[in-house]
Structures are given as structure tokens and as C-alpha cells.
Amino acid sequence: MAQPATGPAEGPGKDPSNTPAGTAVHPVDERLPPARLVPAALQHIAAMYAGVVIPPLIIGQAVGLDTAGMTRLIAASLLTAGLATVLQTVGLGRFAGNRLPFVNAASSAGIAPMLALGEICDRRTDGRTITRGLRTDGIATLLGPVFGTFPTSAFAQNVGVVSLTRVRSRYVVAAAGGALLVLGAFPVLGAVVSLVPMPVLGGAGIVLFGSIAVSGIRTPAEAGLDDSSNIILVAVALGAGIIPLAAPTFYAGFPAWAQTVLGSGISAGALVAVVLNLFFHHLGTHSRTAVALKSS
């Protein structure tokens, strides 16, 4: 496993982009020597490769593609993922790229991985950073159909890799993105990587997703769980997210549009959290009390 970066980490409240010249480089912007960069990049590729090829395998089999067509679809998926990853980590001026050690691939999307990674890297993840990251998702999703492949977005497995290795340099992930471009351009090379046994990838996935869960738990803990309203908010949102998993037929009697929203634990929990946050902190008595205290 790659050795963790030794550069000092800045506090989450500081903006590394405004770091004066001559001060220590933030670990996210650290340029590692090849002896450390290559193994760390390979770890990211190993963590996400199975997840990237699973969507084209499932879709390809469903539409009846032959072996040659399946190979081209996987190669296109890898190529698009490489382009998106390089754009996300290196950035395009102030327009696109959150400049965090992010892998973009054909998988589930979201702001949550960006927030979790910003927390792990001790780097401020403000609205502008998230906006640039989402723009990159949009650009990659626009390019995907051009190559005959799928939309791409933030890849959660690699958040776990950063958490475990503590190698936070975005250039490591940029190198991984470059490797994905090569794998996509030469499908034979991609087939070699696919020889990694699935049980090995599955065992690593347990640890990686567990690390993501820990990061998710740590985020609400810092929001102030000593406040009773926040405790209720987290408890109800968590319960709403667990219902579709514990009782899949719970919403069977609801309209189709409601089942689509509430049938997913992620969307149901997020919706409940947003509504309760508005009620407790913006519309309810808690908000009026806070305003009164601030005015006094």
C-alpha cells in the first residue's frame, strides 16, 4: 500500500488556493515522486475498475451485444472515465474541476462524495468547489454518449482509498485518469486488469465503503448533535432512509411518483433531512430564537 503523504495538513477553515508563496504545500496539491505516485495511482484503478466495467457489462448483456461489442463498450467507458478524472483533478481554469483527488466514472453520482472527500483531505469544500465539480460531471456526461458510453460522476470507492492510504495528492488521481485513458484506447490492456479476482475486489470494497460510511457519520457529528432538534433531524432522516431497505413493500400503496422518490433510501433520507432542516432552523421557533439572540 502506498505510503501516506507527509506534507502538513491545513485546517478545514483555510483556503489552500490562497496559500502565500513559500509556505507548505497542501497535501492535495503535493506532487509525489514517481516511486510513490505510480503505486498510489494503481490503487485507485484497482478500487474502481470493477465498478466502471459493471454498468457496460450489465447493459451490454441486456441489449445482446457480442464479445466485440462488449469490449468496445467497456473501452469507451474507461476512456470517458479517464477524460473526466483528468478534468476533475487538474481543472479547467475557474470553470470546471474541483481539484480534489476524485475519480469520475460510470457509476452513481452525487455531492456527498465531494463533501466526504473534502472532509478527509482537510480542504474547504464550498459552493464554488461543488459547482466546478458538478460542471465536470455535466461535461463528462455530455461526452459519454459521443463515445457510445454512459454518464459519469464522482466515484465513491476512491473516497475510501484516500481515507485508508492518506495519500491526498490530486496528481495521483490525475495519473490514474491518464492510465484509464490508455486502458480505454487499448482494450487488451483493460482485459489484463480485469483478471484481478472478484473476491479480492469485494474484500477491499468492504473496507472502502466502510470508510465512506465513517466519513458520513463524522459529518453530522460536527453539525452539533448536542442540539435536540439536530438529534431529531438525523434520527428521522436515518429512519426514512432505512425503511426502503428493511420493508421494500412499505410504499406499495403510494402513487407511482411517490414510490420513485421514497423507494430509494438515499432520496427519501435526503428529502426528509432537507424538510426538517428547513422546519427546525429556518421556519420554526428555533430560527426565531436564534435571530432574537443575535439581535440582542
mmCIF file of C-alpha atoms in Angstrom:
data_model
loop_
_atom_site.group_PDB
_atom_site.id
_atom_site.type_symbol
_atom_site.label_atom_id
_atom_site.label_comp_id
_atom_site.label_asym_id
_atom_site.label_seq_id
_atom_site.Cartn_x
_atom_site.Cartn_y
_atom_site.Cartn_z
ATOM 1 C CA MET A 1 0.000 0.000 0.000
ATOM 2 C CA ALA A 2 1.251 3.457 -0.857
ATOM 3 C CA GLN A 3 2.854 5.417 1.974
ATOM 4 C CA PRO A 4 0.783 8.329 3.309
ATOM 5 C CA ALA A 5 1.674 11.830 2.310
ATOM 6 C CA THR A 6 3.898 13.568 4.837
ATOM 7 C CA GLY A 7 3.005 17.171 3.974
ATOM 8 C CA PRO A 8 1.310 19.067 6.771
ATOM 9 C CA ALA A 9 -2.445 19.420 6.541
ATOM 10 C CA GLU A 10 -4.122 22.755 6.828
ATOM 11 C CA GLY A 11 -7.183 23.344 8.910
ATOM 12 C CA PRO A 12 -10.534 22.896 7.166
ATOM 13 C CA GLY A 13 -11.313 26.570 7.528
ATOM 14 C CA LYS A 14 -8.377 27.759 5.457
ATOM 15 C CA ASP A 15 -8.486 28.097 1.704
ATOM 16 C CA PRO A 16 -5.342 26.418 0.273
ATOM 17 C CA SER A 17 -5.803 28.223 -3.029
ATOM 18 C CA ASN A 18 -4.868 31.434 -1.193
ATOM 19 C CA THR A 19 -1.774 29.968 0.497
ATOM 20 C CA PRO A 20 1.080 32.508 0.274
ATOM 21 C CA ALA A 21 4.199 31.644 -1.663
ATOM 22 C CA GLY A 22 6.887 29.936 0.385
ATOM 23 C CA THR A 23 4.505 28.207 2.783
ATOM 24 C CA ALA A 24 3.961 24.449 2.971
ATOM 25 C CA VAL A 25 2.083 22.862 0.057
ATOM 26 C CA HIS A 26 -1.284 21.391 0.941
ATOM 27 C CA PRO A 27 -1.278 17.561 0.653
ATOM 28 C CA VAL A 28 -3.929 17.766 -2.084
ATOM 29 C CA ASP A 29 -1.564 19.824 -4.256
ATOM 30 C CA GLU A 30 1.565 17.813 -3.422
ATOM 31 C CA ARG A 31 3.445 16.449 -6.447
ATOM 32 C CA LEU A 32 4.701 12.997 -5.449
ATOM 33 C CA PRO A 33 7.783 11.339 -6.953
ATOM 34 C CA PRO A 34 7.073 8.519 -9.437
ATOM 35 C CA ALA A 35 8.066 5.850 -6.904
ATOM 36 C CA ARG A 36 5.088 6.881 -4.734
ATOM 37 C CA LEU A 37 2.768 8.262 -7.400
ATOM 38 C CA VAL A 38 2.525 5.108 -9.555
ATOM 39 C CA PRO A 39 1.616 2.616 -6.772
ATOM 40 C CA ALA A 40 -0.932 5.057 -5.347
ATOM 41 C CA ALA A 41 -2.499 5.564 -8.791
ATOM 42 C CA LEU A 42 -2.705 1.795 -9.297
ATOM 43 C CA GLN A 43 -4.603 1.500 -6.018
ATOM 44 C CA HIS A 44 -7.250 3.887 -7.315
ATOM 45 C CA ILE A 45 -7.518 1.985 -10.592
ATOM 46 C CA ALA A 46 -7.903 -1.349 -8.768
ATOM 47 C CA ALA A 47 -10.574 0.116 -6.474
ATOM 48 C CA MET A 48 -12.761 1.487 -9.245
ATOM 49 C CA TYR A 49 -12.131 -0.823 -12.210
ATOM 50 C CA ALA A 50 -14.811 -3.392 -11.354
ATOM 51 C CA GLY A 51 -17.369 -0.644 -10.719
ATOM 52 C CA VAL A 52 -16.615 1.019 -14.053
ATOM 53 C CA VAL A 53 -16.974 -2.147 -16.137
ATOM 54 C CA ILE A 54 -20.086 -3.495 -14.364
ATOM 55 C CA PRO A 55 -22.544 -0.972 -15.954
ATOM 56 C CA PRO A 56 -21.415 -1.731 -19.538
ATOM 57 C CA LEU A 57 -21.430 -5.466 -18.778
ATOM 58 C CA ILE A 58 -24.998 -5.348 -17.473
ATOM 59 C CA ILE A 59 -26.309 -3.057 -20.226
ATOM 60 C CA GLY A 60 -24.353 -4.869 -22.929
ATOM 61 C CA GLN A 61 -25.767 -8.249 -21.972
ATOM 62 C CA ALA A 62 -29.275 -6.818 -21.705
ATOM 63 C CA VAL A 63 -29.181 -5.465 -25.275
ATOM 64 C CA GLY A 64 -27.496 -8.584 -26.665
ATOM 65 C CA LEU A 65 -24.037 -7.272 -27.573
ATOM 66 C CA ASP A 66 -21.480 -9.824 -28.747
ATOM 67 C CA THR A 67 -17.967 -10.068 -27.292
ATOM 68 C CA ALA A 68 -16.516 -7.476 -29.678
ATOM 69 C CA GLY A 69 -19.312 -5.014 -28.962
ATOM 70 C CA MET A 70 -18.953 -5.547 -25.223
ATOM 71 C CA THR A 71 -15.211 -4.887 -25.446
ATOM 72 C CA ARG A 72 -15.764 -1.622 -27.312
ATOM 73 C CA LEU A 73 -18.408 -0.514 -24.795
ATOM 74 C CA ILE A 74 -16.075 -1.191 -21.852
ATOM 75 C CA ALA A 75 -13.229 0.616 -23.613
ATOM 76 C CA ALA A 76 -15.436 3.648 -24.259
ATOM 77 C CA SER A 77 -16.490 3.675 -20.600
ATOM 78 C CA LEU A 78 -12.858 3.614 -19.456
ATOM 79 C CA LEU A 79 -11.877 6.324 -21.941
ATOM 80 C CA THR A 80 -14.649 8.668 -20.792
ATOM 81 C CA ALA A 81 -13.825 7.980 -17.145
ATOM 82 C CA GLY A 82 -10.185 8.878 -17.807
ATOM 83 C CA LEU A 83 -11.084 12.155 -19.530
ATOM 84 C CA ALA A 84 -13.467 13.118 -16.728
ATOM 85 C CA THR A 85 -10.981 12.211 -13.997
ATOM 86 C CA VAL A 86 -8.171 14.276 -15.510
ATOM 87 C CA LEU A 87 -10.526 17.248 -15.966
ATOM 88 C CA GLN A 88 -11.806 16.896 -12.396
ATOM 89 C CA THR A 89 -8.380 16.763 -10.752
ATOM 90 C CA VAL A 90 -6.391 19.168 -12.956
ATOM 91 C CA GLY A 91 -9.277 21.559 -13.597
ATOM 92 C CA LEU A 92 -10.121 23.970 -16.363
ATOM 93 C CA GLY A 93 -9.497 27.448 -15.007
ATOM 94 C CA ARG A 94 -12.317 28.583 -12.739
ATOM 95 C CA PHE A 95 -14.924 26.843 -14.887
ATOM 96 C CA ALA A 96 -14.605 23.122 -14.175
ATOM 97 C CA GLY A 97 -12.810 20.664 -11.922
ATOM 98 C CA ASN A 98 -12.990 20.622 -8.120
ATOM 99 C CA ARG A 99 -9.221 19.903 -7.916
ATOM 100 C CA LEU A 100 -9.695 17.164 -5.348
ATOM 101 C CA PRO A 101 -8.383 13.578 -5.667
ATOM 102 C CA PHE A 102 -11.569 12.464 -7.411
ATOM 103 C CA VAL A 103 -12.155 9.642 -9.863
ATOM 104 C CA ASN A 104 -15.121 10.147 -12.201
ATOM 105 C CA ALA A 105 -16.645 7.013 -13.668
ATOM 106 C CA ALA A 106 -19.868 5.445 -14.908
ATOM 107 C CA SER A 107 -21.484 4.958 -11.556
ATOM 108 C CA SER A 108 -23.745 6.626 -9.017
ATOM 109 C CA ALA A 109 -23.450 10.381 -8.696
ATOM 110 C CA GLY A 110 -23.568 12.943 -6.012
ATOM 111 C CA ILE A 111 -22.438 15.860 -3.970
ATOM 112 C CA ALA A 112 -21.979 13.612 -0.926
ATOM 113 C CA PRO A 113 -18.669 12.091 -2.158
ATOM 114 C CA MET A 114 -17.307 15.606 -2.760
ATOM 115 C CA LEU A 115 -18.184 16.669 0.776
ATOM 116 C CA ALA A 116 -16.760 13.461 2.244
ATOM 117 C CA LEU A 117 -13.512 13.823 0.312
ATOM 118 C CA GLY A 118 -13.148 17.461 1.279
ATOM 119 C CA GLU A 119 -13.533 16.405 4.917
ATOM 120 C CA ILE A 120 -10.922 13.664 4.568
ATOM 121 C CA CYS A 121 -8.469 15.988 2.813
ATOM 122 C CA ASP A 122 -8.928 18.844 5.305
ATOM 123 C CA ARG A 123 -9.773 21.104 2.412
ATOM 124 C CA ARG A 124 -12.675 23.519 2.309
ATOM 125 C CA THR A 125 -15.468 22.331 0.024
ATOM 126 C CA ASP A 126 -17.531 25.444 -0.608
ATOM 127 C CA GLY A 127 -20.244 26.188 -3.132
ATOM 128 C CA ARG A 128 -17.786 27.129 -5.877
ATOM 129 C CA THR A 129 -15.853 23.875 -5.473
ATOM 130 C CA ILE A 130 -19.036 21.810 -5.692
ATOM 131 C CA THR A 131 -20.224 23.845 -8.680
ATOM 132 C CA ARG A 132 -16.995 23.192 -10.592
ATOM 133 C CA GLY A 133 -17.236 19.509 -9.720
ATOM 134 C CA LEU A 134 -20.811 19.278 -10.975
ATOM 135 C CA ARG A 135 -19.851 21.120 -14.156
ATOM 136 C CA THR A 136 -17.206 18.470 -14.745
ATOM 137 C CA ASP A 137 -19.839 15.780 -14.204
ATOM 138 C CA GLY A 138 -22.005 17.518 -16.782
ATOM 139 C CA ILE A 139 -19.193 17.818 -19.335
ATOM 140 C CA ALA A 140 -18.272 14.148 -18.892
ATOM 141 C CA THR A 141 -21.918 13.100 -19.146
ATOM 142 C CA LEU A 142 -22.210 15.132 -22.362
ATOM 143 C CA LEU A 143 -19.113 13.452 -23.813
ATOM 144 C CA GLY A 144 -20.174 9.942 -22.787
ATOM 145 C CA PRO A 145 -22.829 9.448 -25.498
ATOM 146 C CA VAL A 146 -20.375 10.779 -28.095
ATOM 147 C CA PHE A 147 -18.220 7.713 -27.387
ATOM 148 C CA GLY A 148 -21.268 5.477 -27.041
ATOM 149 C CA THR A 149 -20.967 5.020 -23.283
ATOM 150 C CA PHE A 150 -22.600 6.086 -20.013
ATOM 151 C CA PRO A 151 -22.822 9.211 -17.849
ATOM 152 C CA THR A 152 -20.007 9.634 -15.347
ATOM 153 C CA SER A 153 -19.874 11.141 -11.906
ATOM 154 C CA ALA A 154 -17.964 11.085 -8.611
ATOM 155 C CA PHE A 155 -16.838 7.567 -7.732
ATOM 156 C CA ALA A 156 -17.339 6.717 -4.066
ATOM 157 C CA GLN A 157 -14.876 3.802 -3.853
ATOM 158 C CA ASN A 158 -11.937 6.121 -4.297
ATOM 159 C CA VAL A 159 -13.013 8.253 -1.365
ATOM 160 C CA GLY A 160 -12.320 5.167 0.736
ATOM 161 C CA VAL A 161 -8.886 4.731 -0.859
ATOM 162 C CA VAL A 162 -7.907 8.280 0.109
ATOM 163 C CA SER A 163 -9.194 7.721 3.637
ATOM 164 C CA LEU A 164 -7.220 4.494 4.092
ATOM 165 C CA THR A 165 -3.916 5.484 2.472
ATOM 166 C CA ARG A 166 -3.930 9.183 3.482
ATOM 167 C CA VAL A 167 -2.346 9.918 0.092
ATOM 168 C CA ARG A 168 -4.337 13.034 -0.761
ATOM 169 C CA SER A 169 -2.471 14.343 -3.792
ATOM 170 C CA ARG A 170 -4.808 15.062 -6.680
ATOM 171 C CA TYR A 171 -1.968 14.373 -9.096
ATOM 172 C CA VAL A 172 -2.068 10.722 -8.056
ATOM 173 C CA VAL A 173 -5.667 10.526 -9.255
ATOM 174 C CA ALA A 174 -4.769 12.541 -12.367
ATOM 175 C CA ALA A 175 -2.186 9.846 -13.143
ATOM 176 C CA ALA A 176 -4.880 7.216 -12.585
ATOM 177 C CA GLY A 177 -7.083 9.115 -15.042
ATOM 178 C CA GLY A 178 -4.272 9.046 -17.586
ATOM 179 C CA ALA A 179 -3.995 5.287 -17.093
ATOM 180 C CA LEU A 180 -7.738 4.949 -17.702
ATOM 181 C CA LEU A 181 -7.299 6.797 -20.999
ATOM 182 C CA VAL A 182 -4.651 4.270 -22.029
ATOM 183 C CA LEU A 183 -6.818 1.332 -20.933
ATOM 184 C CA GLY A 184 -9.727 2.751 -22.923
ATOM 185 C CA ALA A 185 -7.599 3.316 -26.023
ATOM 186 C CA PHE A 186 -6.161 -0.223 -25.847
ATOM 187 C CA PRO A 187 -8.882 -2.649 -24.685
ATOM 188 C CA VAL A 188 -6.385 -5.514 -24.439
ATOM 189 C CA LEU A 189 -4.681 -3.741 -21.534
ATOM 190 C CA GLY A 190 -8.016 -3.320 -19.825
ATOM 191 C CA ALA A 191 -8.626 -7.053 -20.078
ATOM 192 C CA VAL A 192 -5.384 -7.677 -18.154
ATOM 193 C CA VAL A 193 -6.556 -5.517 -15.254
ATOM 194 C CA SER A 194 -9.884 -7.361 -15.228
ATOM 195 C CA LEU A 195 -8.027 -10.554 -14.248
ATOM 196 C CA VAL A 196 -7.952 -9.380 -10.610
ATOM 197 C CA PRO A 197 -10.181 -11.915 -8.762
ATOM 198 C CA MET A 198 -13.590 -10.535 -7.813
ATOM 199 C CA PRO A 199 -13.323 -11.871 -4.199
ATOM 200 C CA VAL A 200 -10.214 -9.706 -3.768
ATOM 201 C CA LEU A 201 -12.026 -6.641 -5.065
ATOM 202 C CA GLY A 202 -15.037 -7.496 -2.919
ATOM 203 C CA GLY A 203 -12.954 -7.743 0.246
ATOM 204 C CA ALA A 204 -11.327 -4.413 -0.479
ATOM 205 C CA GLY A 205 -14.745 -2.935 -1.198
ATOM 206 C CA ILE A 206 -15.990 -3.812 2.296
ATOM 207 C CA VAL A 207 -13.215 -1.755 3.858
ATOM 208 C CA LEU A 208 -13.531 1.074 1.343
ATOM 209 C CA PHE A 209 -17.289 1.508 1.697
ATOM 210 C CA GLY A 210 -16.961 1.192 5.461
ATOM 211 C CA SER A 211 -14.532 4.116 5.388
ATOM 212 C CA ILE A 212 -17.044 6.152 3.398
ATOM 213 C CA ALA A 213 -19.717 5.355 5.980
ATOM 214 C CA VAL A 214 -17.431 6.524 8.779
ATOM 215 C CA SER A 215 -16.832 9.801 6.940
ATOM 216 C CA GLY A 216 -20.572 10.204 6.547
ATOM 217 C CA ILE A 217 -21.119 9.642 10.268
ATOM 218 C CA ARG A 218 -18.424 12.139 11.175
ATOM 219 C CA THR A 219 -20.027 14.930 9.128
ATOM 220 C CA PRO A 220 -23.343 15.192 11.060
ATOM 221 C CA ALA A 221 -21.436 14.737 14.326
ATOM 222 C CA GLU A 222 -19.666 18.028 13.609
ATOM 223 C CA ALA A 223 -23.005 19.750 12.934
ATOM 224 C CA GLY A 224 -23.811 19.866 16.651
ATOM 225 C CA LEU A 225 -25.657 16.801 17.911
ATOM 226 C CA ASP A 226 -25.888 18.368 21.360
ATOM 227 C CA ASP A 227 -28.867 20.281 19.923
ATOM 228 C CA SER A 228 -32.104 18.299 20.384
ATOM 229 C CA SER A 229 -33.511 19.476 17.044
ATOM 230 C CA ASN A 230 -30.442 18.174 15.225
ATOM 231 C CA ILE A 231 -30.774 14.823 17.006
ATOM 232 C CA ILE A 232 -34.394 14.529 15.854
ATOM 233 C CA LEU A 233 -33.408 15.582 12.322
ATOM 234 C CA VAL A 234 -30.685 12.937 11.995
ATOM 235 C CA ALA A 235 -32.782 10.212 13.642
ATOM 236 C CA VAL A 236 -35.853 10.720 11.445
ATOM 237 C CA ALA A 237 -33.814 11.096 8.240
ATOM 238 C CA LEU A 238 -31.861 7.934 9.050
ATOM 239 C CA GLY A 239 -35.084 6.048 9.746
ATOM 240 C CA ALA A 240 -36.631 7.246 6.484
ATOM 241 C CA GLY A 241 -33.548 6.050 4.621
ATOM 242 C CA ILE A 242 -33.654 2.596 6.226
ATOM 243 C CA ILE A 243 -37.372 1.942 5.564
ATOM 244 C CA PRO A 244 -36.987 1.021 1.834
ATOM 245 C CA LEU A 245 -34.282 -1.490 2.760
ATOM 246 C CA ALA A 246 -35.982 -3.001 5.812
ATOM 247 C CA ALA A 247 -39.507 -3.051 4.325
ATOM 248 C CA PRO A 248 -39.350 -2.885 0.489
ATOM 249 C CA THR A 249 -43.171 -3.010 0.161
ATOM 250 C CA PHE A 250 -43.791 -0.206 2.687
ATOM 251 C CA TYR A 251 -44.687 2.323 -0.043
ATOM 252 C CA ALA A 252 -46.578 -0.145 -2.265
ATOM 253 C CA GLY A 253 -49.867 1.706 -1.776
ATOM 254 C CA PHE A 254 -48.427 5.103 -2.682
ATOM 255 C CA PRO A 255 -48.691 6.698 -6.157
ATOM 256 C CA ALA A 256 -46.035 5.726 -8.679
ATOM 257 C CA TRP A 257 -44.230 9.093 -8.475
ATOM 258 C CA ALA A 258 -44.041 8.825 -4.667
ATOM 259 C CA GLN A 259 -42.674 5.283 -4.883
ATOM 260 C CA THR A 260 -39.944 6.519 -7.226
ATOM 261 C CA VAL A 261 -38.805 9.149 -4.716
ATOM 262 C CA LEU A 262 -39.409 7.348 -1.439
ATOM 263 C CA GLY A 263 -38.422 3.883 -2.681
ATOM 264 C CA SER A 264 -34.752 4.861 -2.590
ATOM 265 C CA GLY A 265 -33.222 5.175 0.859
ATOM 266 C CA ILE A 266 -30.833 7.872 -0.353
ATOM 267 C CA SER A 267 -33.515 10.125 -1.855
ATOM 268 C CA ALA A 268 -36.009 9.523 0.984
ATOM 269 C CA GLY A 269 -33.445 10.257 3.709
ATOM 270 C CA ALA A 270 -32.137 13.328 1.917
ATOM 271 C CA LEU A 271 -35.637 14.706 1.327
ATOM 272 C CA VAL A 272 -36.615 14.251 4.984
ATOM 273 C CA ALA A 273 -33.362 15.850 6.146
ATOM 274 C CA VAL A 274 -33.883 18.910 3.935
ATOM 275 C CA VAL A 275 -37.512 19.379 5.027
ATOM 276 C CA LEU A 276 -36.715 19.009 8.736
ATOM 277 C CA ASN A 277 -33.728 21.337 8.437
ATOM 278 C CA LEU A 278 -35.963 23.999 6.899
ATOM 279 C CA PHE A 279 -38.564 23.485 9.602
ATOM 280 C CA PHE A 280 -36.204 23.479 12.592
ATOM 281 C CA HIS A 281 -33.595 26.026 11.517
ATOM 282 C CA HIS A 282 -35.302 28.373 9.083
ATOM 283 C CA LEU A 283 -39.073 28.356 9.655
ATOM 284 C CA GLY A 284 -39.619 27.161 13.209
ATOM 285 C CA THR A 285 -39.184 28.642 16.675
ATOM 286 C CA HIS A 286 -35.528 27.592 16.756
ATOM 287 C CA SER A 287 -34.773 30.021 13.905
ATOM 288 C CA ARG A 288 -36.718 32.883 15.515
ATOM 289 C CA THR A 289 -34.949 32.328 18.833
ATOM 290 C CA ALA A 290 -31.546 32.410 17.114
ATOM 291 C CA VAL A 291 -32.447 35.657 15.330
ATOM 292 C CA ALA A 292 -33.611 37.216 18.598
ATOM 293 C CA LEU A 293 -30.403 36.231 20.381
ATOM 294 C CA LYS A 294 -28.313 37.611 17.516
ATOM 295 C CA SER A 295 -30.229 40.894 17.561
ATOM 296 C CA SER A 296 -29.840 41.255 21.330
#
